[in-house]
mmCIF file with all atom_site columns, C-alpha atoms in Angstrom:
data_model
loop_
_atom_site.group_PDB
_atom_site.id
_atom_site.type_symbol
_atom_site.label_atom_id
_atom_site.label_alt_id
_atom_site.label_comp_id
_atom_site.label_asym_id
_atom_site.label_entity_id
_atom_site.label_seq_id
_atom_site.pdbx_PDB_ins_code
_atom_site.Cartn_x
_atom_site.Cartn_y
_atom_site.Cartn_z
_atom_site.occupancy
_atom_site.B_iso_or_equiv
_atom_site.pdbx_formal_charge
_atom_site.auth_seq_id
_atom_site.auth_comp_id
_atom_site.auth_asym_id
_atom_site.auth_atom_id
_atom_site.pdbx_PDB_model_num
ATOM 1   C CA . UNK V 1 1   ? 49.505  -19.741 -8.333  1.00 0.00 ? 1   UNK V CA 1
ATOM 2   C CA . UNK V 1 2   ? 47.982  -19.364 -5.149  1.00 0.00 ? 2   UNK V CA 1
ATOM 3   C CA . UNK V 1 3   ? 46.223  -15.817 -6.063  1.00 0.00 ? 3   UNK V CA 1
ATOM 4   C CA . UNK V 1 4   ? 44.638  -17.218 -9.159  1.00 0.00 ? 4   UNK V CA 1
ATOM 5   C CA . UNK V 1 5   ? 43.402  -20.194 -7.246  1.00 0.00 ? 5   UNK V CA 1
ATOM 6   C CA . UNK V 1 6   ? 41.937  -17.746 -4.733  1.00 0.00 ? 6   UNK V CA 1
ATOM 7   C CA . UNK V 1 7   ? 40.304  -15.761 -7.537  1.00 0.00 ? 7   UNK V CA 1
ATOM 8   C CA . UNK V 1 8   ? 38.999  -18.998 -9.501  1.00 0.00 ? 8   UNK V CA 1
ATOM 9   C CA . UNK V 1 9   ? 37.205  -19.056 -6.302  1.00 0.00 ? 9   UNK V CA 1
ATOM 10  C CA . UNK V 1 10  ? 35.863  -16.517 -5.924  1.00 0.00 ? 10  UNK V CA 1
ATOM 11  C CA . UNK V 1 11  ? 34.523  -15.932 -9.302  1.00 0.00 ? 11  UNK V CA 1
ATOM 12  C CA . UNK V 1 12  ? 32.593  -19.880 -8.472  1.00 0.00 ? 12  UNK V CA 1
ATOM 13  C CA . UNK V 1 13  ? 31.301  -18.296 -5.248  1.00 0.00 ? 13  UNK V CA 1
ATOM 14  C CA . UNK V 1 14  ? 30.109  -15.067 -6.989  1.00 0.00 ? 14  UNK V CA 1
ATOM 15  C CA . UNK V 1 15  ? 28.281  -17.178 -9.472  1.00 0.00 ? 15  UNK V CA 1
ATOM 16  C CA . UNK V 1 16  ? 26.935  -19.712 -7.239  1.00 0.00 ? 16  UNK V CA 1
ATOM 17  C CA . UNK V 1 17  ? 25.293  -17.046 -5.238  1.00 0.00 ? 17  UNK V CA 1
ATOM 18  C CA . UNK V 1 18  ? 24.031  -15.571 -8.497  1.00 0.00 ? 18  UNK V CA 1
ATOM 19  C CA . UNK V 1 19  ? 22.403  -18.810 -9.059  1.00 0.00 ? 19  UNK V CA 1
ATOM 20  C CA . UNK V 1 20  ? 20.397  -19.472 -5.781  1.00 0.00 ? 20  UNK V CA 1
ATOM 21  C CA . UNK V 1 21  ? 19.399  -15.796 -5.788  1.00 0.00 ? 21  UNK V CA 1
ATOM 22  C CA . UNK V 1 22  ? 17.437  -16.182 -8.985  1.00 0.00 ? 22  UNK V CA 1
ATOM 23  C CA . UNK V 1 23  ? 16.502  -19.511 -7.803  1.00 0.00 ? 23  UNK V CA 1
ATOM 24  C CA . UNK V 1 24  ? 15.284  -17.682 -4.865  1.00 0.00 ? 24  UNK V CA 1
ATOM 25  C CA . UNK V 1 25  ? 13.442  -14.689 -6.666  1.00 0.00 ? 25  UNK V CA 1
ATOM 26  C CA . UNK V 1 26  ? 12.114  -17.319 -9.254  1.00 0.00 ? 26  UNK V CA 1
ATOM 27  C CA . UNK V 1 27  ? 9.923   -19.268 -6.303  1.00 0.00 ? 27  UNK V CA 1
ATOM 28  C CA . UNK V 1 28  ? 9.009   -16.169 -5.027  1.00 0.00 ? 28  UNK V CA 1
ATOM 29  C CA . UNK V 1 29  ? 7.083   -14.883 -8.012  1.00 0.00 ? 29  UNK V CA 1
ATOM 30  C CA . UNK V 1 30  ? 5.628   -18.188 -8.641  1.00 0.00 ? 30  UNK V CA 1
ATOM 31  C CA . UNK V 1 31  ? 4.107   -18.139 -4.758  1.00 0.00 ? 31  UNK V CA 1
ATOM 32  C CA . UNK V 1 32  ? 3.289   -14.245 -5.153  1.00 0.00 ? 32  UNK V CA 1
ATOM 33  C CA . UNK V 1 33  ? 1.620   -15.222 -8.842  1.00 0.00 ? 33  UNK V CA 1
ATOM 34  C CA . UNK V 1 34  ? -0.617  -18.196 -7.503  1.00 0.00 ? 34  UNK V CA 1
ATOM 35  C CA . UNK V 1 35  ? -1.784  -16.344 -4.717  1.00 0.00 ? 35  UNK V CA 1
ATOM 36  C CA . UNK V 1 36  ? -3.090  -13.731 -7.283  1.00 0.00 ? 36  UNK V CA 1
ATOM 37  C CA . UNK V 1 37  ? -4.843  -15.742 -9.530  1.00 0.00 ? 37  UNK V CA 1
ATOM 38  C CA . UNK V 1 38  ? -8.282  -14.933 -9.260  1.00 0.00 ? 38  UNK V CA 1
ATOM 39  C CA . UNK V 1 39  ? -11.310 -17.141 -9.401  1.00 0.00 ? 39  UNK V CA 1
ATOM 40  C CA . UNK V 1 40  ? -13.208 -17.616 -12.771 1.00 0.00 ? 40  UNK V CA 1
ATOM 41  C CA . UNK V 1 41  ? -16.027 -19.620 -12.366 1.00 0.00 ? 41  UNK V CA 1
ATOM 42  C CA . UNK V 1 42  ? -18.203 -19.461 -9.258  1.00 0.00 ? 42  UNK V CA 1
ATOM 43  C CA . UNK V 1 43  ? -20.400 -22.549 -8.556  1.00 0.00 ? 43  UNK V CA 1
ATOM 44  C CA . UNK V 1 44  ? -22.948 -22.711 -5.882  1.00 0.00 ? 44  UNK V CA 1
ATOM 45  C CA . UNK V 1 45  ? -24.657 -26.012 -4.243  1.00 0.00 ? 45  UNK V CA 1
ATOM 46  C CA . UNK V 1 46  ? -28.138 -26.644 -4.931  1.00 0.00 ? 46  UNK V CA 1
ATOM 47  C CA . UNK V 1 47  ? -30.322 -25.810 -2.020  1.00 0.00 ? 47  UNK V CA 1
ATOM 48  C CA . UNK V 1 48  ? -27.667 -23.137 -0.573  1.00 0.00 ? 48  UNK V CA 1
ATOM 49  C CA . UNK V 1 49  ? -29.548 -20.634 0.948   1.00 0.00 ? 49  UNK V CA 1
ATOM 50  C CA . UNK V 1 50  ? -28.349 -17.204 0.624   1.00 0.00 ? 50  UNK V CA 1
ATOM 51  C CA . UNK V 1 51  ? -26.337 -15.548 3.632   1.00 0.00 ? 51  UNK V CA 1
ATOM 52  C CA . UNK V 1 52  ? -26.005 -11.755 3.413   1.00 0.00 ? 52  UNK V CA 1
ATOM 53  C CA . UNK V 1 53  ? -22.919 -12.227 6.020   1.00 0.00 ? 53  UNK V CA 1
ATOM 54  C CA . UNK V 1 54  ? -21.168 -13.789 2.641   1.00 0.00 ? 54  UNK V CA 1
ATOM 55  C CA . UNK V 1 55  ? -19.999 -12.086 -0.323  1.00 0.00 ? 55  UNK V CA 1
ATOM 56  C CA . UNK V 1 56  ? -20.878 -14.043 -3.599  1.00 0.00 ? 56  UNK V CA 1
ATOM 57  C CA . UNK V 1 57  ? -19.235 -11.415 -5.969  1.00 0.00 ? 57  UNK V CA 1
ATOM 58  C CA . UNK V 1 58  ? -15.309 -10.545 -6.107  1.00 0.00 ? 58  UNK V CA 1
ATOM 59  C CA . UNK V 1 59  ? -13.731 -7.318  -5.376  1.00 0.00 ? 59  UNK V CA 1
ATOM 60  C CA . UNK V 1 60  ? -10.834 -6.986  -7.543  1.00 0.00 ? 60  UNK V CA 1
ATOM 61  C CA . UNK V 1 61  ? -7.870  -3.954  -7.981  1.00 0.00 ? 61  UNK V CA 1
ATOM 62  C CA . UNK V 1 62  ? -7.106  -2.643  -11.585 1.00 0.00 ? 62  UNK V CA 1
ATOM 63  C CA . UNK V 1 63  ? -3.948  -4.322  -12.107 1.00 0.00 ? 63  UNK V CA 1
ATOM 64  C CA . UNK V 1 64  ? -6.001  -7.445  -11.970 1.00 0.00 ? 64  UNK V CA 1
ATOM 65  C CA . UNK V 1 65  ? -8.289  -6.215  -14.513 1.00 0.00 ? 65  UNK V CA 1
ATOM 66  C CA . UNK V 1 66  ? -5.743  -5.164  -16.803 1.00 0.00 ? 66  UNK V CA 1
ATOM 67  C CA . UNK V 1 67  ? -4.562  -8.776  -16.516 1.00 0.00 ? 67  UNK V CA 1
ATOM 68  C CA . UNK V 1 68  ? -8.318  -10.267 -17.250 1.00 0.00 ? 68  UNK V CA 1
ATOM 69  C CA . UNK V 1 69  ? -8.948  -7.801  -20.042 1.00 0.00 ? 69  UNK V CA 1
ATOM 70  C CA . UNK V 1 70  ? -5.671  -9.903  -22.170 1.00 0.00 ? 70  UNK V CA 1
ATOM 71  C CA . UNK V 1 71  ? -8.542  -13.118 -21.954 1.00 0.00 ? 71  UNK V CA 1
ATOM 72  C CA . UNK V 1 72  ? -11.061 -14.025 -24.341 1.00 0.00 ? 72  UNK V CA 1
ATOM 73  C CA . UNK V 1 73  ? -13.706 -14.104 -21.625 1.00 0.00 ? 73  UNK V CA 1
ATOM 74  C CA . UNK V 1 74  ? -16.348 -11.845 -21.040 1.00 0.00 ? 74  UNK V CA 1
ATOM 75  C CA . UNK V 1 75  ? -15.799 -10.090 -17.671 1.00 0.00 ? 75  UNK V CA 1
ATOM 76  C CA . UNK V 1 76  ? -18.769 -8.753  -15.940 1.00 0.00 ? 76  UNK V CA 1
ATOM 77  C CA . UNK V 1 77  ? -18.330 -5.588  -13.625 1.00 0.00 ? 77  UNK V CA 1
ATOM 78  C CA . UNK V 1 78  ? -19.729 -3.842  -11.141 1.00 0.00 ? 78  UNK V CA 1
ATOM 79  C CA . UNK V 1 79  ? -18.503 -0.180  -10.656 1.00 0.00 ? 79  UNK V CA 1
ATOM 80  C CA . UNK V 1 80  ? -19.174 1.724   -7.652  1.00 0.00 ? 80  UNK V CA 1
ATOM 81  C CA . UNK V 1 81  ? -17.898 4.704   -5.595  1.00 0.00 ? 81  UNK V CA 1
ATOM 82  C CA . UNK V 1 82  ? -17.938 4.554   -1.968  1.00 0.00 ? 82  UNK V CA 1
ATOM 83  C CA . UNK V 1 83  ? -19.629 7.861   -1.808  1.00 0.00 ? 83  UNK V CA 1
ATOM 84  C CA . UNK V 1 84  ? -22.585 7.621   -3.943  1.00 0.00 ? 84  UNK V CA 1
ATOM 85  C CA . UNK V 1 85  ? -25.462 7.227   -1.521  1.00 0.00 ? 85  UNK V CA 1
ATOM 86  C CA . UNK V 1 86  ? -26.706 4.267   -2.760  1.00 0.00 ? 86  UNK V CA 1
ATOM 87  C CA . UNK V 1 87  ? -23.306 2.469   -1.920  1.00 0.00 ? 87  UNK V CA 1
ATOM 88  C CA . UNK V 1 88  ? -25.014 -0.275  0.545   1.00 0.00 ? 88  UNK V CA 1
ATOM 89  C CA . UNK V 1 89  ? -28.068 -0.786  -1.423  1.00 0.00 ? 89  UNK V CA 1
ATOM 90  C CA . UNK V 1 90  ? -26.255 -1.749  -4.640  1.00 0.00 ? 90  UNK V CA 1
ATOM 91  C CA . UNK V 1 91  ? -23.316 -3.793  -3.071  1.00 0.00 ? 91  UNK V CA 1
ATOM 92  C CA . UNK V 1 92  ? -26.620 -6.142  -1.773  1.00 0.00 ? 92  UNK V CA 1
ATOM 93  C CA . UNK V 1 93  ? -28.086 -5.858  -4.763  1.00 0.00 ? 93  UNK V CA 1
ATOM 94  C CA . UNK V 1 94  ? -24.660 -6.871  -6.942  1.00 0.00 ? 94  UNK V CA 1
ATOM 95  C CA . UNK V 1 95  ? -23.919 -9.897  -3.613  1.00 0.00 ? 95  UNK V CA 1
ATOM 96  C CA . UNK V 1 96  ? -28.190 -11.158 -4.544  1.00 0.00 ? 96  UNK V CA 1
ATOM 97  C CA . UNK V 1 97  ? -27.353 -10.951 -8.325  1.00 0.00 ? 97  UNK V CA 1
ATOM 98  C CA . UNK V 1 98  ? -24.251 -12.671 -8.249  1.00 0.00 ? 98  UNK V CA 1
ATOM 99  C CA . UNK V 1 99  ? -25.707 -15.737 -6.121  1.00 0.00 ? 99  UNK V CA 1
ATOM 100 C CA . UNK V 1 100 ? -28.951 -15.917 -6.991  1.00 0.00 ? 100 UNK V CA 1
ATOM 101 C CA . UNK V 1 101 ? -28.246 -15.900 -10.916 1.00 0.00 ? 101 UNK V CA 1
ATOM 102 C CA . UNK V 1 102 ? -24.888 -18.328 -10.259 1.00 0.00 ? 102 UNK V CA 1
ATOM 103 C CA . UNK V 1 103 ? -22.839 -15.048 -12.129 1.00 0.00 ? 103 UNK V CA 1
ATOM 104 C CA . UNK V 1 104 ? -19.367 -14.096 -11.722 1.00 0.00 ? 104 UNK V CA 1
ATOM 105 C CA . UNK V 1 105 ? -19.292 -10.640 -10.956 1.00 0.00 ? 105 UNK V CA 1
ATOM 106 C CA . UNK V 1 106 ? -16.200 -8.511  -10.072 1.00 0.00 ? 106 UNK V CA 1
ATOM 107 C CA . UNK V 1 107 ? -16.684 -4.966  -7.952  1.00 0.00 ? 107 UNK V CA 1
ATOM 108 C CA . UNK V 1 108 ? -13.926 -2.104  -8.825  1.00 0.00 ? 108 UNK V CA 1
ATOM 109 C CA . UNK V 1 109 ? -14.149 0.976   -6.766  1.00 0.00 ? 109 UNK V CA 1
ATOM 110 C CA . UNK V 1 110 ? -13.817 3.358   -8.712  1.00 0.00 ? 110 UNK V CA 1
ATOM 111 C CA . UNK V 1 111 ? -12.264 5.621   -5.295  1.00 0.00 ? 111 UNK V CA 1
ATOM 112 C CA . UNK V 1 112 ? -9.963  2.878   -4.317  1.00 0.00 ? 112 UNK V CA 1
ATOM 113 C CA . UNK V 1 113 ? -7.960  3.841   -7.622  1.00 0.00 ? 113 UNK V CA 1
ATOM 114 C CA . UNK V 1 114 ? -5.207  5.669   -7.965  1.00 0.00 ? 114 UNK V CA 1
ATOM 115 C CA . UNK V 1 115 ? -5.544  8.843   -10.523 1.00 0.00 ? 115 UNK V CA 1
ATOM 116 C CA . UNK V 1 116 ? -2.945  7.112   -12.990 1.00 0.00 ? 116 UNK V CA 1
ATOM 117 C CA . UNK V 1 117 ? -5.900  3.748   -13.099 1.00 0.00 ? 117 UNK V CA 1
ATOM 118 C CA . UNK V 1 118 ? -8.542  5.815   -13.039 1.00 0.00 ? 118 UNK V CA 1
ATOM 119 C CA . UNK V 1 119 ? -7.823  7.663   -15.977 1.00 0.00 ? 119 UNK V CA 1
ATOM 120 C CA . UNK V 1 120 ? -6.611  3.899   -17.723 1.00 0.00 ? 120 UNK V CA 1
ATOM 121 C CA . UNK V 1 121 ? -9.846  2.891   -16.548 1.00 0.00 ? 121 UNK V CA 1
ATOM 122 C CA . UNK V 1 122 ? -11.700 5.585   -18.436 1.00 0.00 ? 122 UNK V CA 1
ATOM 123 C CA . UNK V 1 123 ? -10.253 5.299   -21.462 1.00 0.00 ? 123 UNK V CA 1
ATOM 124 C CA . UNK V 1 124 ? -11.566 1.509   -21.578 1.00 0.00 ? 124 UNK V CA 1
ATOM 125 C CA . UNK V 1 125 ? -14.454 3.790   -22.783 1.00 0.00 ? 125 UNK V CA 1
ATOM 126 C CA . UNK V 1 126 ? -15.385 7.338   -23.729 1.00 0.00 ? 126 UNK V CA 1
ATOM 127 C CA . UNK V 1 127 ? -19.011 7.391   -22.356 1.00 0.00 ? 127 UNK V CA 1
ATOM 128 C CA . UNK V 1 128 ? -17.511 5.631   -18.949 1.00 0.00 ? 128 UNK V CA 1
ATOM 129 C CA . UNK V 1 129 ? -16.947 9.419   -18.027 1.00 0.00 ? 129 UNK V CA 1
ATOM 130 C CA . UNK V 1 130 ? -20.433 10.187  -18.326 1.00 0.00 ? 130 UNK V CA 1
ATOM 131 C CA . UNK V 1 131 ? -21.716 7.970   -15.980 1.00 0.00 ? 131 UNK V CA 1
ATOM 132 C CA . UNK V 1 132 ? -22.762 8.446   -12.537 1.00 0.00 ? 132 UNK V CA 1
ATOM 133 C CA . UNK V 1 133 ? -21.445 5.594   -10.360 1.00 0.00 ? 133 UNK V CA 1
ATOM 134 C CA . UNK V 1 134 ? -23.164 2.314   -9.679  1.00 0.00 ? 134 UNK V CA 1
ATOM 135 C CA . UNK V 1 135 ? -23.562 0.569   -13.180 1.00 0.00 ? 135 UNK V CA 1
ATOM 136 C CA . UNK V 1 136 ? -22.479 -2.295  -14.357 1.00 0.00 ? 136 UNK V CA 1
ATOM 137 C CA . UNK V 1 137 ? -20.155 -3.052  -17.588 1.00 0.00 ? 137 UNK V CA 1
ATOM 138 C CA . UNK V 1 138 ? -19.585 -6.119  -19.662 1.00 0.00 ? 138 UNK V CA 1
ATOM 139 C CA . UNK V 1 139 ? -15.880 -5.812  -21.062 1.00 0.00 ? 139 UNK V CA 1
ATOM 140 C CA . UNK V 1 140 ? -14.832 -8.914  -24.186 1.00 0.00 ? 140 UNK V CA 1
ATOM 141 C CA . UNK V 1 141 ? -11.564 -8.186  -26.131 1.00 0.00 ? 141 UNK V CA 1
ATOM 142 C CA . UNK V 1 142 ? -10.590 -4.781  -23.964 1.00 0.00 ? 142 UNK V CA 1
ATOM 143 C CA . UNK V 1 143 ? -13.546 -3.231  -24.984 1.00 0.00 ? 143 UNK V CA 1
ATOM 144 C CA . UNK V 1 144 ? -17.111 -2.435  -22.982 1.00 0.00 ? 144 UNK V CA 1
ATOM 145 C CA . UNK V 1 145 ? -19.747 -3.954  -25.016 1.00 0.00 ? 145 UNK V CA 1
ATOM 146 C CA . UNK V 1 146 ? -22.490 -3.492  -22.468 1.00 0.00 ? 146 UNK V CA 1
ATOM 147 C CA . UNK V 1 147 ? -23.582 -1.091  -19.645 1.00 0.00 ? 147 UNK V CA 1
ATOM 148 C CA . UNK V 1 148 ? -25.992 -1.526  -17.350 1.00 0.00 ? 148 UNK V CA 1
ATOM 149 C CA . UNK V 1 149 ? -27.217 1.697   -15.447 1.00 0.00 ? 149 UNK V CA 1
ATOM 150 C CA . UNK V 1 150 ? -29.544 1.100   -12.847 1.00 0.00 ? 150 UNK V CA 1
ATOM 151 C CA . UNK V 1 151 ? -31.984 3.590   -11.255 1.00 0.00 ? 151 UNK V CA 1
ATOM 152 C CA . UNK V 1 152 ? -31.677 4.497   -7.870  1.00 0.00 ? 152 UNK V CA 1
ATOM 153 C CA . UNK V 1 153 ? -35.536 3.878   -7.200  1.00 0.00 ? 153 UNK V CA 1
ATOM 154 C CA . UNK V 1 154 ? -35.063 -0.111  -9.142  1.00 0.00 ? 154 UNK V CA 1
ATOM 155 C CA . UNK V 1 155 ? -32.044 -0.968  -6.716  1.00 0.00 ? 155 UNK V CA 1
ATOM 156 C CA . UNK V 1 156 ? -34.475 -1.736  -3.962  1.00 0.00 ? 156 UNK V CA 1
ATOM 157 C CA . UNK V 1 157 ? -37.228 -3.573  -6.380  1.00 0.00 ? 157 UNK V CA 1
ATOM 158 C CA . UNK V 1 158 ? -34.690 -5.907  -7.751  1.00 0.00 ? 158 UNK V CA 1
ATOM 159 C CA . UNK V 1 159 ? -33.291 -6.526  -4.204  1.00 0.00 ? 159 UNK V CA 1
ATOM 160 C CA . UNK V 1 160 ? -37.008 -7.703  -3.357  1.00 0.00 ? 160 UNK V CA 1
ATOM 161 C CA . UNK V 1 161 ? -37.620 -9.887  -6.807  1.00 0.00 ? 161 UNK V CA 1
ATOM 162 C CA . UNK V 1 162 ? -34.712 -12.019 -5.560  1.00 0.00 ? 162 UNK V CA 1
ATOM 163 C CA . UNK V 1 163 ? -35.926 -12.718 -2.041  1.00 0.00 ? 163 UNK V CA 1
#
């Protein structure tokens, strides 16, 4: 009598612990997945003056992509690799665009991936490949349904138009 009682018990403890460890894992991935929501919709106040010091546009890692490419939004992206010489020059030119046209723009570098997401990346697109670094894509429904390449020489004259 006394051994079953003991083992009753023990199954109750085994369960309860069970329990409060999915609890436990549950209200960790709810924390971990509102910290990783990412913002949508910029909005600026009128009469903010631009501050170079801030970035307007938001960096983002490919697992968050894949995640926005499920949406019906269109996502506008800025790819760049941090060894193209014109690295500096285009991240002010994507931080002016991005505030002084009120856009949502997301920057992936392209060297921060790992080879298994850069090769996903690619294959968003065949003529992705082709391109040099430092363009700009415009992805609705998984697919790239705009690119923007952008001289090296016009980088500097469209950092000026916005001042």
């Amino acid at each position: 009598m006394q051994k079953k009682v003991v083992k009753n018990l023990l199954v109750f403890l085994v369960i309860v612990l069970l329990i409060m460890s999915n609890i436990t894992f549950w209200i960790k991935y709810k924390k971990r997945e509102k910290e990783e929501k990412i913002r949508n919709h910029i909005v600026y106040k009128n009469g903010e003056q631009y501050d170079k010091e801030i970035k307007y546009y938001n960096t983002i890692n490919y697992n968050n992509l894949k995640k926005m490419l499920n949406q019906e939004d269109a996502i506008t992206l800025a790819v760049i690799d941090n060894s193209s010489r014109t690295y500096d020059k285009f991240l002010e030119m994507i931080n002016k665009v991005a505030f002084y046209k009120n856009t949502n723009i997301y920057l992936l570098e392209i060297s921060k991936l790992s080879k298994k997401n850069e090769i996903a990346f690619y294959e968003l697109d065949d003529e992705l490949k082709e391109l040099e670094s430092d363009y700009i894509i415009i992805i609705k429904n998984k697919k790239v349904i705009a690119k923007v390449v952008i001289d090296k020489e016009e980088i500097n004259n469209i950092i000026k138009s916005m001042e």
